[in-house]
Short mmCIF file of C-alpha atoms in Angstrom, two decimals:
data_model
loop_
_atom_site.label_atom_id
_atom_site.label_comp_id
_atom_site.label_asym_id
_atom_site.label_seq_id
_atom_site.Cartn_x
_atom_site.Cartn_y
_atom_site.Cartn_z
CA UNK A 31 -7.71 -15.05 -24.31
CA UNK A 32 -4.09 -13.34 -23.14
CA UNK A 33 -3.71 -10.64 -21.25
CA UNK A 34 -1.22 -7.45 -21.01
CA UNK A 35 -0.53 -5.83 -17.72
CA UNK A 36 -1.04 -2.46 -20.52
CA UNK A 37 -4.90 -3.78 -20.34
CA UNK A 38 -4.58 -1.50 -16.95
CA UNK A 39 -5.16 2.20 -17.93
CA UNK A 40 -2.78 2.48 -14.92
CA UNK A 41 0.09 1.72 -17.69
CA UNK A 42 -0.36 5.26 -19.08
CA UNK A 43 1.26 6.64 -16.25
CA UNK A 44 4.11 8.25 -15.89
CA UNK A 45 7.16 6.69 -14.07
CA UNK A 46 8.61 7.88 -11.11
CA UNK A 47 11.25 7.52 -8.78
CA UNK A 48 12.83 9.11 -5.92
CA UNK A 49 16.29 11.35 -7.46
CA UNK A 50 17.85 9.78 -3.77
CA UNK A 51 16.59 6.15 -4.14
CA UNK A 52 20.29 4.32 -3.59
CA UNK A 53 21.03 6.39 -0.90
CA UNK A 54 18.02 6.21 0.82
CA UNK A 55 17.34 1.89 0.82
CA UNK A 56 20.79 2.12 1.77
CA UNK A 57 20.63 4.30 5.18
CA UNK A 58 17.01 1.76 6.00
CA UNK A 59 18.50 -1.10 4.74
CA UNK A 60 21.20 -0.33 7.94
CA UNK A 61 18.41 0.28 10.12
CA UNK A 62 16.77 -2.63 9.15
CA UNK A 63 19.85 -4.72 9.34
CA UNK A 64 19.93 -4.06 13.11
CA UNK A 65 16.27 -4.11 13.66
CA UNK A 66 16.33 -7.64 12.74
CA UNK A 67 13.65 -7.43 9.75
CA UNK A 68 14.92 -8.41 6.88
CA UNK A 69 15.16 -11.31 5.09
CA UNK A 70 17.37 -11.90 1.66
CA UNK A 71 14.76 -14.36 0.05
CA UNK A 72 12.22 -11.78 0.45
CA UNK A 73 12.84 -8.08 1.51
CA UNK A 74 14.89 -7.20 -2.01
CA UNK A 75 11.22 -8.00 -3.77
CA UNK A 76 9.50 -5.12 -1.68
CA UNK A 77 12.08 -2.94 -0.40
CA UNK A 78 12.92 -0.53 -4.05
CA UNK A 79 8.36 0.47 -3.28
CA UNK A 80 9.27 3.81 -1.14
CA UNK A 81 11.66 5.56 -3.77
CA UNK A 82 8.61 4.77 -6.11
CA UNK A 83 5.54 6.14 -3.74
CA UNK A 84 7.28 9.48 -2.88
CA UNK A 85 9.65 12.17 -4.80
CA UNK A 86 10.94 15.81 -4.18
CA UNK A 87 11.11 14.15 -0.62
CA UNK A 88 14.17 14.51 3.04
CA UNK A 89 15.65 11.79 2.26
CA UNK A 90 15.76 11.22 6.52
CA UNK A 91 12.33 10.85 6.10
CA UNK A 92 12.08 8.21 3.57
CA UNK A 93 14.19 6.37 5.27
CA UNK A 94 11.92 6.71 8.36
CA UNK A 95 8.96 5.97 6.41
CA UNK A 96 11.32 2.77 4.32
CA UNK A 97 12.17 1.51 8.16
CA UNK A 98 8.11 2.00 8.56
CA UNK A 99 8.03 -0.04 5.59
CA UNK A 100 9.55 -2.87 6.19
CA UNK A 101 7.86 -3.72 9.39
CA UNK A 102 4.50 -4.18 8.00
CA UNK A 103 6.69 -6.20 4.73
CA UNK A 104 7.78 -7.73 7.68
CA UNK A 105 4.68 -8.70 9.67
CA UNK A 106 2.65 -9.97 5.97
CA UNK A 107 6.06 -12.21 4.68
CA UNK A 108 5.53 -13.81 8.45
CA UNK A 109 2.36 -13.68 9.66
CA UNK A 110 0.26 -13.11 6.26
CA UNK A 111 -2.21 -15.60 5.73
CA UNK A 112 -0.12 -17.80 3.37
CA UNK A 113 3.14 -18.12 5.29
CA UNK A 114 2.12 -17.86 9.56
CA UNK A 115 3.09 -21.12 10.75
CA UNK A 116 0.53 -20.60 13.65
CA UNK A 117 1.98 -18.51 16.44
CA UNK A 118 0.86 -14.45 15.53
CA UNK A 119 1.64 -11.59 17.39
CA UNK A 120 -1.15 -10.14 19.73
CA UNK A 121 -2.99 -7.01 18.34
CA UNK A 122 -3.33 -5.56 21.06
CA UNK A 123 0.36 -5.52 21.95
CA UNK A 124 1.31 -4.68 18.47
CA UNK A 125 -1.08 -1.75 18.95
CA UNK A 126 0.64 -0.24 22.99
CA UNK A 127 3.11 -1.02 21.72
CA UNK A 128 3.10 1.55 19.04
CA UNK A 129 0.79 4.12 20.54
CA UNK A 130 4.06 4.24 23.85
CA UNK A 131 1.79 2.83 26.13
CA UNK A 132 3.95 -0.43 26.73
CA UNK A 133 6.97 -2.65 25.32
CA UNK A 134 5.85 -6.36 25.35
CA UNK A 135 9.01 -8.75 24.78
CA UNK A 136 7.53 -12.49 23.22
CA UNK A 137 10.10 -15.88 23.70
CA UNK A 138 9.22 -16.19 19.70
CA UNK A 139 11.79 -14.79 18.26
CA UNK A 140 10.03 -13.25 14.74
CA UNK A 141 7.64 -11.38 17.56
CA UNK A 142 10.16 -10.71 18.93
CA UNK A 143 12.04 -8.75 16.31
CA UNK A 144 8.28 -7.37 15.48
CA UNK A 145 7.14 -5.68 18.86
CA UNK A 146 11.09 -4.17 18.52
CA UNK A 147 10.75 -3.30 15.42
CA UNK A 148 7.56 -1.13 16.22
CA UNK A 149 8.02 0.69 18.98
CA UNK A 150 11.55 2.32 16.62
CA UNK A 151 9.30 3.40 14.07
CA UNK A 152 5.93 4.72 15.70
CA UNK A 153 8.71 6.05 18.20
CA UNK A 154 10.21 7.93 15.44
CA UNK A 155 7.21 9.18 13.67
CA UNK A 156 6.18 10.32 17.20
CA UNK A 157 9.22 13.01 17.90
CA UNK A 158 8.48 13.56 14.18
CA UNK A 159 5.59 14.61 13.33
CA UNK A 160 2.53 16.88 14.53
CA UNK A 161 1.23 14.72 17.09
CA UNK A 162 -2.51 15.31 15.44
CA UNK A 163 -0.66 13.53 12.25
CA UNK A 164 0.23 10.38 14.58
CA UNK A 165 -3.03 10.83 15.50
CA UNK A 166 -4.51 10.08 11.92
CA UNK A 167 -2.17 7.67 11.15
CA UNK A 168 -2.57 5.66 13.44
CA UNK A 169 -5.78 5.00 12.90
CA UNK A 170 -5.27 3.96 9.63
CA UNK A 171 -3.02 2.03 11.27
CA UNK A 172 -5.18 0.20 12.95
CA UNK A 173 -7.75 0.33 10.74
CA UNK A 174 -4.86 -1.71 9.06
CA UNK A 175 -3.61 -4.13 10.91
CA UNK A 176 -7.24 -5.09 12.77
CA UNK A 177 -8.19 -6.54 9.34
CA UNK A 178 -5.26 -7.88 7.60
CA UNK A 179 -5.16 -10.34 11.18
CA UNK A 180 -9.16 -11.26 11.00
CA UNK A 181 -10.71 -12.69 8.22
CA UNK A 182 -13.81 -11.82 7.06
CA UNK A 183 -16.88 -13.39 5.09
CA UNK A 184 -18.02 -11.61 1.88
CA UNK A 185 -21.30 -12.49 -0.55
CA UNK A 186 -21.29 -9.95 -2.95
CA UNK A 187 -17.78 -8.40 -4.79
CA UNK A 188 -18.89 -5.16 -3.68
CA UNK A 189 -18.85 -6.62 -0.55
CA UNK A 190 -14.74 -7.99 -0.84
CA UNK A 191 -13.64 -4.74 -2.11
CA UNK A 192 -15.09 -3.15 1.79
CA UNK A 193 -12.54 -5.23 2.92
CA UNK A 194 -9.95 -4.99 0.43
CA UNK A 195 -9.75 -1.33 1.09
CA UNK A 196 -8.93 -1.93 4.52
CA UNK A 197 -6.91 -5.45 4.07
CA UNK A 198 -4.77 -3.87 0.70
CA UNK A 199 -2.30 -0.89 3.78
CA UNK A 200 -3.19 1.95 1.08
CA UNK A 201 -4.55 3.57 3.48
CA UNK A 202 -1.15 3.93 5.42
CA UNK A 203 0.61 3.83 2.14
CA UNK A 204 -1.39 7.77 1.24
CA UNK A 205 -1.37 10.02 5.04
CA UNK A 206 1.91 9.19 4.86
CA UNK A 207 2.66 11.43 1.53
CA UNK A 208 1.38 14.58 4.92
CA UNK A 209 4.40 13.16 6.56
CA UNK A 210 7.67 13.06 3.62
CA UNK A 211 6.19 16.62 3.01
CA UNK A 212 5.56 18.26 5.70
CA UNK A 213 1.86 19.24 4.34
CA UNK A 214 -0.53 18.58 7.48
CA UNK A 215 -3.68 18.37 6.33
CA UNK A 216 -6.90 20.10 8.43
CA UNK A 217 -10.09 18.69 9.43
CA UNK A 218 -11.72 21.71 7.27
CA UNK A 219 -9.10 20.87 3.96
CA UNK A 220 -10.29 16.64 4.32
CA UNK A 221 -13.85 16.77 5.38
CA UNK A 222 -14.58 19.83 2.26
CA UNK A 223 -16.95 17.58 -0.08
CA UNK A 224 -15.85 20.17 -2.84
CA UNK A 225 -12.29 19.05 -2.57
CA UNK A 226 -13.71 15.53 -2.81
CA UNK A 227 -10.09 15.42 -0.36
CA UNK A 228 -11.94 11.84 1.18
CA UNK A 229 -13.33 10.58 -2.23
CA UNK A 230 -9.78 10.77 -3.85
CA UNK A 231 -8.08 8.62 -1.19
CA UNK A 232 -9.61 6.16 -1.74
CA UNK A 233 -10.60 5.49 -4.82
CA UNK A 234 -6.51 5.68 -5.35
CA UNK A 235 -6.73 3.18 -2.88
CA UNK A 236 -8.81 1.35 -4.78
CA UNK A 237 -6.72 1.51 -7.74
CA UNK A 238 -2.69 0.20 -5.60
CA UNK A 239 -4.96 -2.72 -3.94
CA UNK A 240 -7.05 -4.08 -6.69
CA UNK A 241 -4.22 -4.06 -9.21
CA UNK A 242 -2.55 -5.87 -6.94
CA UNK A 243 -4.21 -8.08 -6.68
CA UNK A 244 -4.78 -8.84 -10.56
CA UNK A 245 -0.33 -8.99 -10.76
CA UNK A 246 -0.15 -11.06 -7.16
CA UNK A 247 -2.88 -13.32 -8.34
CA UNK A 248 -0.50 -16.42 -9.84
CA UNK A 249 0.61 -16.28 -6.04
CA UNK A 250 -2.83 -15.99 -4.79
CA UNK A 251 -5.19 -18.41 -7.13
CA UNK A 252 -5.79 -20.06 -3.86
CA UNK A 253 -7.23 -17.68 -1.82
CA UNK A 254 -10.24 -16.15 -0.79
CA UNK A 255 -8.92 -12.82 -0.87
CA UNK A 256 -8.35 -12.58 -3.51
CA UNK A 257 -10.28 -9.77 -6.58
CA UNK A 258 -10.29 -12.95 -9.32
CA UNK A 259 -11.48 -15.54 -7.00
CA UNK A 260 -14.18 -12.62 -5.33
CA UNK A 261 -16.06 -12.85 -8.41
CA UNK A 262 -15.95 -16.73 -9.20
CA UNK A 263 -16.82 -17.73 -5.93
CA UNK A 264 -19.84 -14.74 -6.16
CA UNK A 265 -20.43 -16.52 -9.17
CA UNK A 266 -20.41 -12.85 -10.67
CA UNK A 267 -18.24 -14.12 -13.71
CA UNK A 268 -18.72 -17.73 -14.98
CA UNK A 269 -15.39 -19.03 -15.43
CA UNK A 270 -11.42 -17.79 -15.02
CA UNK A 271 -11.07 -15.14 -17.80
CA UNK A 272 -14.20 -13.73 -17.35
CA UNK A 273 -13.28 -12.70 -13.56
CA UNK A 274 -10.24 -11.61 -14.58
CA UNK A 275 -11.51 -8.93 -18.02
CA UNK A 276 -13.56 -7.89 -15.36
CA UNK A 277 -11.12 -7.21 -13.08
CA UNK A 278 -9.07 -5.52 -14.87
CA UNK A 279 -12.53 -3.01 -16.09
CA UNK A 280 -13.71 -2.45 -12.28
CA UNK A 281 -9.81 -1.62 -12.03
CA UNK A 282 -9.56 1.20 -15.16
CA UNK A 283 -13.08 2.21 -14.22
CA UNK A 284 -11.89 3.80 -10.75
CA UNK A 285 -8.50 4.70 -12.22
CA UNK A 286 -11.13 6.96 -14.96
CA UNK A 287 -13.42 8.22 -11.92
CA UNK A 288 -10.42 8.95 -9.99
CA UNK A 289 -8.58 11.43 -13.05
CA UNK A 290 -12.07 13.46 -12.96
CA UNK A 291 -12.56 13.03 -9.41
CA UNK A 292 -8.35 15.12 -9.30
CA UNK A 293 -9.73 17.16 -12.07
CA UNK A 294 -12.67 18.49 -10.80
CA UNK A 295 -10.20 19.10 -7.19
CA UNK A 296 -7.82 20.76 -9.12
CA UNK A 297 -10.30 23.51 -10.15
CA UNK A 298 -11.68 24.34 -6.29
CA UNK A 299 -8.04 24.32 -4.80
CA UNK A 300 -6.87 27.34 -7.06
CA UNK A 301 -9.40 29.91 -4.77
CA UNK A 302 -8.41 28.11 -1.68
CA UNK A 303 -5.36 30.28 0.88
CA UNK A 304 -3.80 26.03 1.56
CA UNK A 305 -3.28 25.60 -2.37
CA UNK A 306 -0.10 25.02 -3.01
CA UNK A 307 -0.09 22.58 -0.75
CA UNK A 308 -2.98 21.00 -2.44
CA UNK A 309 -1.74 20.97 -5.68
CA UNK A 310 1.64 18.86 -3.72
CA UNK A 311 -0.86 17.13 -1.78
CA UNK A 312 -3.10 15.53 -5.38
CA UNK A 313 0.54 15.17 -7.38
CA UNK A 314 1.69 13.37 -4.47
CA UNK A 315 -1.40 10.72 -4.96
CA UNK A 316 -0.95 10.78 -9.34
CA UNK A 317 2.79 9.54 -8.29
CA UNK A 318 1.27 6.39 -5.50
CA UNK A 319 -1.25 6.08 -8.24
CA UNK A 320 1.57 5.79 -11.46
CA UNK A 321 3.29 3.69 -8.68
CA UNK A 322 0.78 1.29 -8.37
CA UNK A 323 1.64 -0.05 -11.77
CA UNK A 324 5.28 0.89 -12.74
CA UNK A 325 6.56 -0.35 -9.66
CA UNK A 326 4.87 -3.65 -9.99
CA UNK A 327 5.44 -4.26 -13.36
CA UNK A 328 9.25 -3.28 -12.43
CA UNK A 329 9.65 -5.58 -9.01
CA UNK A 330 10.48 -9.07 -9.17
CA UNK A 331 8.37 -10.32 -6.57
CA UNK A 332 4.96 -10.91 -9.05
CA UNK A 333 6.83 -12.22 -11.88
CA UNK A 334 5.35 -15.98 -12.28
CA UNK A 335 4.81 -18.01 -15.05
CA UNK A 336 1.60 -18.33 -14.46
CA UNK A 337 0.86 -14.85 -13.56
CA UNK A 338 -2.37 -13.63 -15.16
CA UNK A 339 -0.68 -10.82 -17.26
CA UNK A 340 1.78 -12.46 -20.19
CA UNK A 341 4.39 -10.36 -21.08
CA UNK A 342 5.43 -10.93 -17.33
CA UNK A 343 5.92 -14.45 -18.00
CA UNK A 344 8.37 -14.41 -19.81
CA UNK A 345 10.96 -13.03 -17.12
CA UNK A 346 9.53 -15.71 -15.24
CA UNK A 347 10.40 -17.66 -18.20
CA UNK A 348 13.22 -16.16 -18.56
CA UNK A 349 15.49 -15.75 -15.04
#
């Protein structure tokens, strides 16, 4: 069977990019270089992501967010499942630094750069947002870091999906919508069952994380922590082609549900005083969903001669 990235329904979304993307990249790169968290072989493949995730936002906030992502990518690039050399940063120390409780140092140069960068971005965000937001974002980061630095076993695809929801890093991405737009949602709004914001965020997070599994499968086919392999390992798919079909169908079904959920949320928001804030928030969720396709299709990071998608093999063969 031959698969194309257009088999994903998120391919039908609109392409978005921040109007000041080049300025944001330049300003953020200066800071990230000073922190020492840029590796030329890795950085260029992901640095453009932030400008696809958030649009119509202030440059200074975008710079802060991009440096934040540079830091988390540095963590993933050097201490992830496939890249760590044995010595890992300590999650307890990372959290102490993040919360501003204590600064730590390490004899390992890469770990020390990570600790310094964590200290920088946490101070920056803490000083530039309400305490309630920083605490909320901190919880999402803790969940992500804890899950990413641990190997959790699974027996079913549904169990894998629950793990990927945390390791995918999408909740921190979604949380930052509030920061970049300065639209901080109250607990009353987030807990409003009629709006279904919690459900929307989960669907958005799964679209991003699980579509990434498909785009990056060629580089992750040795790993248990990939949706396609999860179908094979659990024997919920009998072969590779069936696993790919099931993976694409799953992402498409979640996307279909997301569109229905956001339509209902928009309708429910019309009678609320916060309808303008919610309108911007819902639009921002749609931008993130769209970037789950357009950025991953655009960046060189996922092109590979053995990519699942036929249209993402040709580029690698030509380069």
